């Protein structure tokens, strides 16, 4: 496999780089602000020995030809800045490893093959140059009928990676979980599990799920429309977690709400649907950050 270029060498980007390297594929980080090789330690919660990754770094303007394979794993709001000056052509395959949807809309030239990645794995930073792989759960890729030629080689080294036929529904289930758990936990500054205990949060979760189901059923009549129990199951499975949006708000960082609830609003508008609970939560969270 030819070199994969990586935009966003943080938690998820490093995990993808680790699996690509395990599959024998060279990985180069693209960054505007530095050319020094990136040295990061990945530790594993299951007790596997740590892996010291050393990845070459290149400025996008130093590329001698357009990248054929690119992973975008920066947080959604930084996508435009990260892609600036990266020369892309119709031959480029882009792997979007981000929460939310639509964050690369309008940023990729016609013909680029965009492969979407949804993961329930979790990685957190636990030192200046150290990241802990907390869980290697399921990862789904899709967005096209047929998997690319490199998929089989990669899936032999990326645990629980699949190309499921029902990818779109899985992606939407993850989107709805993020559209409910993330802003509610961020606004109320609580761990995910509080959604199971607090009546007011449950009421808000119900409204957000109902509106998301209304939209997704309008887009796809086969949508099961069972978001509330699914979202609550995710909140229960991740009860002790700080959601990524709560963490971003805590750091004073820009959140991914535009790619999550904002995406639902952008899909609803042309259908003449209003999603008042999502509108309110976007406005409230945006005014506080
Ligand atoms: N962490 C997790 O467990 C999971 C994360 N996700 C999703 O994955 C995506 C990435 O999250 P995560 O890895 O945690 O985020 P991180 O903040 O750990 O990583 C993002 C990386 O992007 C880099 N970056 C920011 N701006 C640019 C730029 N202009 N050019 C190049 N690189 C840039 C950052 O560099 P710097 O730090 O120097 O700014 C950082 O290394 C998000 O959409 C998140 O929601 C999904 C499932 C699980
Ligand atoms: C599933 C959930 C809510 C787990 O915390 C998540 O993906 C996030 O925090 O962004």
Coordinates of C-alpha atoms and ligand atoms in Angstrom, one line a residue:
X1 CA 0.0 0.0 0.0
X2 CA 1.2 3.5 -0.8
X3 CA 1.8 6.1 2.0
X4 CA -1.1 7.3 4.0
X5 CA -1.0 10.9 5.0
X6 CA -2.6 11.9 8.4
X7 CA -4.3 15.2 9.2
X8 CA -4.8 15.3 13.0
X9 CA -2.3 13.2 14.9
X10 CA -4.2 13.2 18.2
X11 CA -6.0 10.3 19.9
X12 CA -7.8 8.8 17.0
X13 CA -5.3 9.7 14.3
X14 CA -2.6 8.0 16.3
X15 CA -4.7 4.8 16.7
X16 CA -5.3 4.7 13.0
X17 CA -1.6 5.3 12.3
X18 CA -0.7 2.5 14.7
X19 CA -3.0 0.0 12.9
X20 CA -1.8 1.2 9.5
X21 CA 1.8 0.7 10.6
X22 CA 0.9 -2.7 11.9
X23 CA -0.4 -3.5 8.4
X24 CA 3.0 -2.5 7.0
X25 CA 1.9 0.8 5.6
X26 CA 4.0 4.0 5.8
X27 CA 2.2 7.0 7.5
X28 CA 3.3 10.6 7.3
X29 CA 1.7 13.4 9.3
X30 CA 0.8 16.6 7.5
X31 CA 1.2 19.7 9.6
X32 CA 1.7 23.4 8.7
X33 CA 3.6 24.4 11.8
X34 CA 6.4 21.9 12.3
X35 CA 8.6 19.4 10.4
X36 CA 10.1 17.5 13.3
X37 CA 9.2 13.8 13.4
X38 CA 6.3 13.2 15.8
X39 CA 7.1 10.9 18.7
X40 CA 4.2 9.6 20.7
X41 CA 3.7 6.7 23.1
X42 CA 0.5 4.6 22.8
X43 CA -0.3 2.6 25.9
X44 CA -3.0 0.0 26.1
X45 CA -5.5 -0.5 28.9
X46 CA -5.4 -4.3 28.3
X47 CA -1.8 -4.5 29.4
X48 CA -0.1 -4.9 26.0
X49 CA 3.4 -3.4 25.9
X50 CA 3.3 0.3 24.9
X51 CA 4.2 1.3 21.4
X52 CA 6.5 4.2 20.7
X53 CA 5.4 5.7 17.4
X54 CA 7.8 7.9 15.4
X55 CA 6.0 9.4 12.4
X56 CA 7.6 11.6 9.8
X57 CA 6.0 15.1 9.4
X58 CA 5.7 17.1 6.2
X59 CA 4.2 20.5 5.5
X60 CA 1.3 20.2 2.9
X61 CA 3.2 22.7 0.7
X62 CA 6.2 20.4 0.6
X63 CA 4.2 17.5 -1.0
X64 CA 5.7 16.7 -4.4
X65 CA 2.4 15.1 -5.6
X66 CA -1.2 15.0 -4.3
X67 CA -1.7 12.4 -1.5
X68 CA -3.5 9.3 -2.8
X69 CA -4.6 8.3 0.7
X70 CA -5.5 10.7 3.5
X71 CA -6.9 10.3 7.0
X72 CA -8.7 13.3 8.4
X73 CA -8.8 12.9 12.2
X74 CA -8.7 16.4 13.5
X75 CA -11.7 17.7 15.5
X76 CA -14.5 18.6 13.0
X77 CA -14.2 22.5 13.4
X78 CA -10.5 22.4 12.4
X79 CA -11.1 20.5 9.1
X80 CA -10.9 23.5 6.8
X81 CA -7.7 24.8 8.4
X82 CA -6.1 21.3 8.3
X83 CA -7.0 20.8 4.6
X84 CA -5.7 24.2 3.6
X85 CA -3.0 23.8 0.9
X86 CA -3.3 20.0 0.8
X87 CA -3.5 19.2 -3.0
X88 CA -6.3 16.8 -3.6
X89 CA -7.3 15.2 -6.9
X90 CA -10.0 12.8 -8.0
X91 CA -7.5 10.0 -7.3
X92 CA -7.4 10.8 -3.5
X93 CA -9.2 8.5 -1.1
X94 CA -10.1 10.3 2.2
X95 CA -10.9 8.5 5.4
X96 CA -12.9 10.8 7.6
X97 CA -12.4 9.7 11.2
X98 CA -14.5 12.2 13.1
X99 CA -17.7 12.5 15.1
X100 CA -20.6 14.2 13.5
X101 CA -21.3 14.4 9.8
X102 CA -20.8 16.7 6.9
X103 CA -17.6 18.3 8.3
X104 CA -15.8 17.9 4.9
X105 CA -18.8 19.1 2.9
X106 CA -17.6 21.7 0.4
X107 CA -13.9 21.1 1.3
X108 CA -13.1 18.3 -1.1
X109 CA -12.8 18.5 -4.9
X110 CA -15.3 16.7 -7.1
X111 CA -14.5 13.0 -7.5
X112 CA -12.6 12.5 -4.3
X113 CA -13.6 9.2 -2.7
X114 CA -14.7 9.9 0.8
X115 CA -14.8 6.9 3.1
X116 CA -16.6 7.5 6.4
X117 CA -15.4 5.9 9.6
X118 CA -17.5 5.4 12.8
X119 CA -15.8 4.0 15.8
X120 CA -16.9 3.1 19.3
X121 CA -13.2 2.7 20.4
X122 CA -11.8 5.2 22.8
X123 CA -8.4 6.8 23.2
X124 CA -7.4 9.6 25.6
X125 CA -4.3 11.7 26.1
X126 CA -2.7 10.9 29.4
X127 CA 0.5 12.9 29.1
X128 CA 2.2 15.5 26.9
X129 CA 3.3 12.8 24.3
X130 CA 1.3 9.8 25.6
X131 CA -2.1 8.5 24.6
X132 CA -4.0 5.6 26.2
X133 CA -6.0 3.2 24.1
X134 CA -8.9 2.7 26.6
X135 CA -11.1 0.4 24.4
X136 CA -10.8 -1.2 21.0
X137 CA -14.4 -1.7 20.2
X138 CA -16.1 -1.9 16.8
X139 CA -15.1 0.3 13.9
X140 CA -17.2 0.5 10.8
X141 CA -16.2 2.0 7.4
X142 CA -18.6 2.8 4.6
X143 CA -20.2 5.4 2.4
X144 CA -19.8 3.3 -0.8
X145 CA -21.1 -0.1 -1.9
X146 CA -17.8 -1.7 -2.3
X147 CA -14.8 -1.7 0.1
X148 CA -11.5 -0.3 -1.4
X149 CA -8.8 -2.7 -2.4
X150 CA -6.7 -2.0 0.7
X151 CA -9.5 -2.7 3.1
X152 CA -8.8 -6.4 3.6
X153 CA -5.1 -5.8 4.4
X154 CA -6.0 -3.2 6.9
X155 CA -8.8 -5.1 8.6
X156 CA -6.3 -7.9 9.4
X157 CA -4.6 -5.4 11.7
X158 CA -7.4 -3.1 12.9
X159 CA -9.4 -5.1 15.5
X160 CA -13.2 -5.3 15.0
X161 CA -13.1 -3.4 11.7
X162 CA -15.8 -4.1 9.2
X163 CA -17.6 -2.7 6.1
X164 CA -21.2 -3.4 7.0
X165 CA -24.1 -3.2 4.6
X166 CA -26.2 -1.2 7.0
X167 CA -23.4 1.4 7.6
X168 CA -25.7 4.4 7.1
X169 CA -27.9 3.4 10.0
X170 CA -25.0 2.6 12.3
X171 CA -23.5 6.1 11.4
X172 CA -26.8 7.7 12.3
X173 CA -27.2 5.8 15.5
X174 CA -23.8 7.1 16.6
X175 CA -24.7 10.6 15.4
X176 CA -27.9 10.6 17.5
X177 CA -26.1 9.3 20.6
X178 CA -23.6 12.2 20.2
X179 CA -26.4 14.7 19.5
X180 CA -28.0 13.8 22.8
X181 CA -25.3 12.8 25.2
X182 CA -22.6 15.3 24.2
X183 CA -24.5 18.6 24.5
X184 CA -26.5 17.6 27.6
X185 CA -23.5 16.4 29.5
X186 CA -21.5 19.5 28.3
X187 CA -24.2 22.0 29.3
X188 CA -24.9 20.4 32.7
X189 CA -21.2 19.5 33.3
X190 CA -22.0 15.9 34.2
X191 CA -20.7 12.4 33.3
X192 CA -22.7 10.5 30.7
X193 CA -24.4 8.3 33.3
X194 CA -26.3 11.2 34.8
X195 CA -28.7 10.9 31.8
X196 CA -30.0 7.7 33.4
X197 CA -30.6 9.4 36.8
X198 CA -31.9 12.9 36.3
X199 CA -35.5 13.4 35.3
X200 CA -35.0 16.7 33.6
X201 CA -32.1 15.4 31.5
X202 CA -34.2 12.4 30.6
X203 CA -37.0 14.7 29.4
X204 CA -34.6 16.7 27.2
X205 CA -33.0 13.4 25.9
X206 CA -36.6 12.2 24.9
X207 CA -37.3 15.4 23.0
X208 CA -33.9 15.4 21.2
X209 CA -34.4 11.7 20.3
X210 CA -38.0 12.2 19.1
X211 CA -36.9 15.1 16.8
X212 CA -33.9 13.1 15.4
X213 CA -36.2 10.1 14.7
X214 CA -38.7 12.3 13.0
X215 CA -36.0 13.7 10.7
X216 CA -34.3 10.4 10.0
X217 CA -37.6 8.7 9.2
X218 CA -38.4 11.4 6.7
X219 CA -35.0 10.9 5.1
X220 CA -35.2 7.1 5.2
X221 CA -38.5 5.4 5.9
X222 CA -36.6 2.2 7.0
X223 CA -35.1 4.1 10.0
X224 CA -36.1 2.1 13.1
X225 CA -37.0 5.2 15.1
X226 CA -35.8 3.7 18.4
X227 CA -33.2 6.3 19.3
X228 CA -34.1 6.8 23.0
X229 CA -33.4 3.2 24.3
X230 CA -30.3 3.1 22.1
X231 CA -29.0 6.4 23.4
X232 CA -29.7 5.4 27.0
X233 CA -27.8 2.1 26.4
X234 CA -24.8 4.2 25.2
X235 CA -25.1 6.5 28.3
X236 CA -25.2 3.4 30.5
X237 CA -22.2 1.7 28.8
X238 CA -20.2 4.9 29.1
X239 CA -21.7 6.0 32.4
X240 CA -18.4 7.1 34.0
X241 CA -17.1 9.0 30.9
X242 CA -16.7 12.6 30.3
X243 CA -18.2 13.2 26.8
X244 CA -15.8 14.7 24.3
X245 CA -18.0 17.9 24.2
X246 CA -18.0 18.3 28.0
X247 CA -14.2 17.9 27.8
X248 CA -14.0 20.6 25.1
X249 CA -16.2 23.0 27.0
X250 CA -14.0 22.4 30.1
X251 CA -10.9 23.3 28.1
X252 CA -12.5 26.3 26.6
X253 CA -12.1 24.7 23.1
X254 CA -14.5 25.0 20.2
X255 CA -17.0 22.1 20.3
X256 CA -18.1 19.7 17.5
X257 CA -21.8 20.8 17.9
X258 CA -22.0 22.2 14.4
X259 CA -21.0 18.8 12.9
X260 CA -23.4 16.9 15.2
X261 CA -26.7 18.8 16.1
X262 CA -25.9 21.4 13.4
X263 CA -25.8 18.6 10.8
X264 CA -29.3 17.5 11.8
X265 CA -30.6 21.0 11.5
X266 CA -29.0 21.4 8.0
X267 CA -30.7 18.1 6.9
X268 CA -34.0 19.2 8.4
X269 CA -34.2 22.7 6.8
X270 CA -34.7 21.7 3.1
X271 CA -37.4 19.2 4.2
X272 CA -39.3 22.0 6.0
X273 CA -38.9 20.2 9.3
X274 CA -38.2 22.1 12.5
X275 CA -36.2 20.6 15.3
X276 CA -36.7 23.1 18.1
X277 CA -34.9 21.1 20.9
X278 CA -31.8 20.8 18.7
X279 CA -32.0 24.5 17.7
X280 CA -32.2 25.5 21.4
X281 CA -29.4 23.3 22.5
X282 CA -27.1 24.5 19.7
X283 CA -27.9 28.1 20.6
X284 CA -27.4 27.6 24.3
X285 CA -24.2 25.8 24.0
X286 CA -22.8 28.2 21.4
X287 CA -23.7 31.2 23.5
X288 CA -21.8 29.7 26.5
X289 CA -18.6 28.9 24.6
Ligands
LIG1 N1 -10.8 10.2 21.3 C1 -11.8 9.3 21.1 O1 -11.9 8.3 21.8 C2 -12.7 9.4 20.0 C3 -12.7 10.5 19.1 N2 -13.6 10.5 18.1 C4 -13.6 11.7 17.1 O2 -12.4 11.6 16.5 C5 -12.0 13.0 16.1 C6 -10.6 13.3 16.6 O3 -10.7 13.3 18.0 P1 -9.5 13.1 19.0 O4 -8.4 12.3 18.2 O5 -9.9 12.7 20.3 O6 -9.0 14.6 19.0 P2 -7.5 15.2 19.4 O7 -7.7 16.6 19.9 O8 -6.8 14.2 20.3 O9 -6.7 15.1 18.1 C7 -6.9 16.1 17.1 C8 -5.6 16.4 16.4 O10 -5.8 17.3 15.3 C9 -4.7 18.2 15.3 N3 -5.0 19.4 14.6 C10 -5.8 20.4 14.9 N4 -5.8 21.3 13.9 C11 -5.0 20.9 13.0 C12 -4.6 21.4 11.7 N5 -5.0 22.6 11.3 N6 -3.8 20.6 10.9 C13 -3.3 19.4 11.4 N7 -3.7 18.9 12.6 C14 -4.5 19.6 13.3 C15 -4.5 18.4 16.8 O11 -3.2 19.0 17.0 P3 -2.9 19.9 18.3 O12 -3.1 19.1 19.5 O13 -1.4 20.3 18.0 O14 -3.8 21.1 18.1 C16 -4.6 17.1 17.4 O15 -3.4 16.4 17.4 C17 -13.1 13.9 16.7 O16 -14.1 14.1 15.7 C18 -13.7 13.0 17.8 O17 -15.0 13.4 18.1 C19 -14.5 9.5 17.8 C20 -14.6 8.4 18.7 C21 -13.7 8.3 19.8
LIG2 C1 -20.3 7.9 22.9 C2 -19.8 9.2 23.6 C3 -20.9 10.0 24.0 C4 -19.0 8.6 24.7 O1 -18.5 9.5 25.6 C5 -18.9 9.9 22.6 O2 -18.7 9.5 21.5 C6 -18.2 11.2 22.9 O3 -18.0 11.5 24.1 O4 -18.0 11.9 21.9

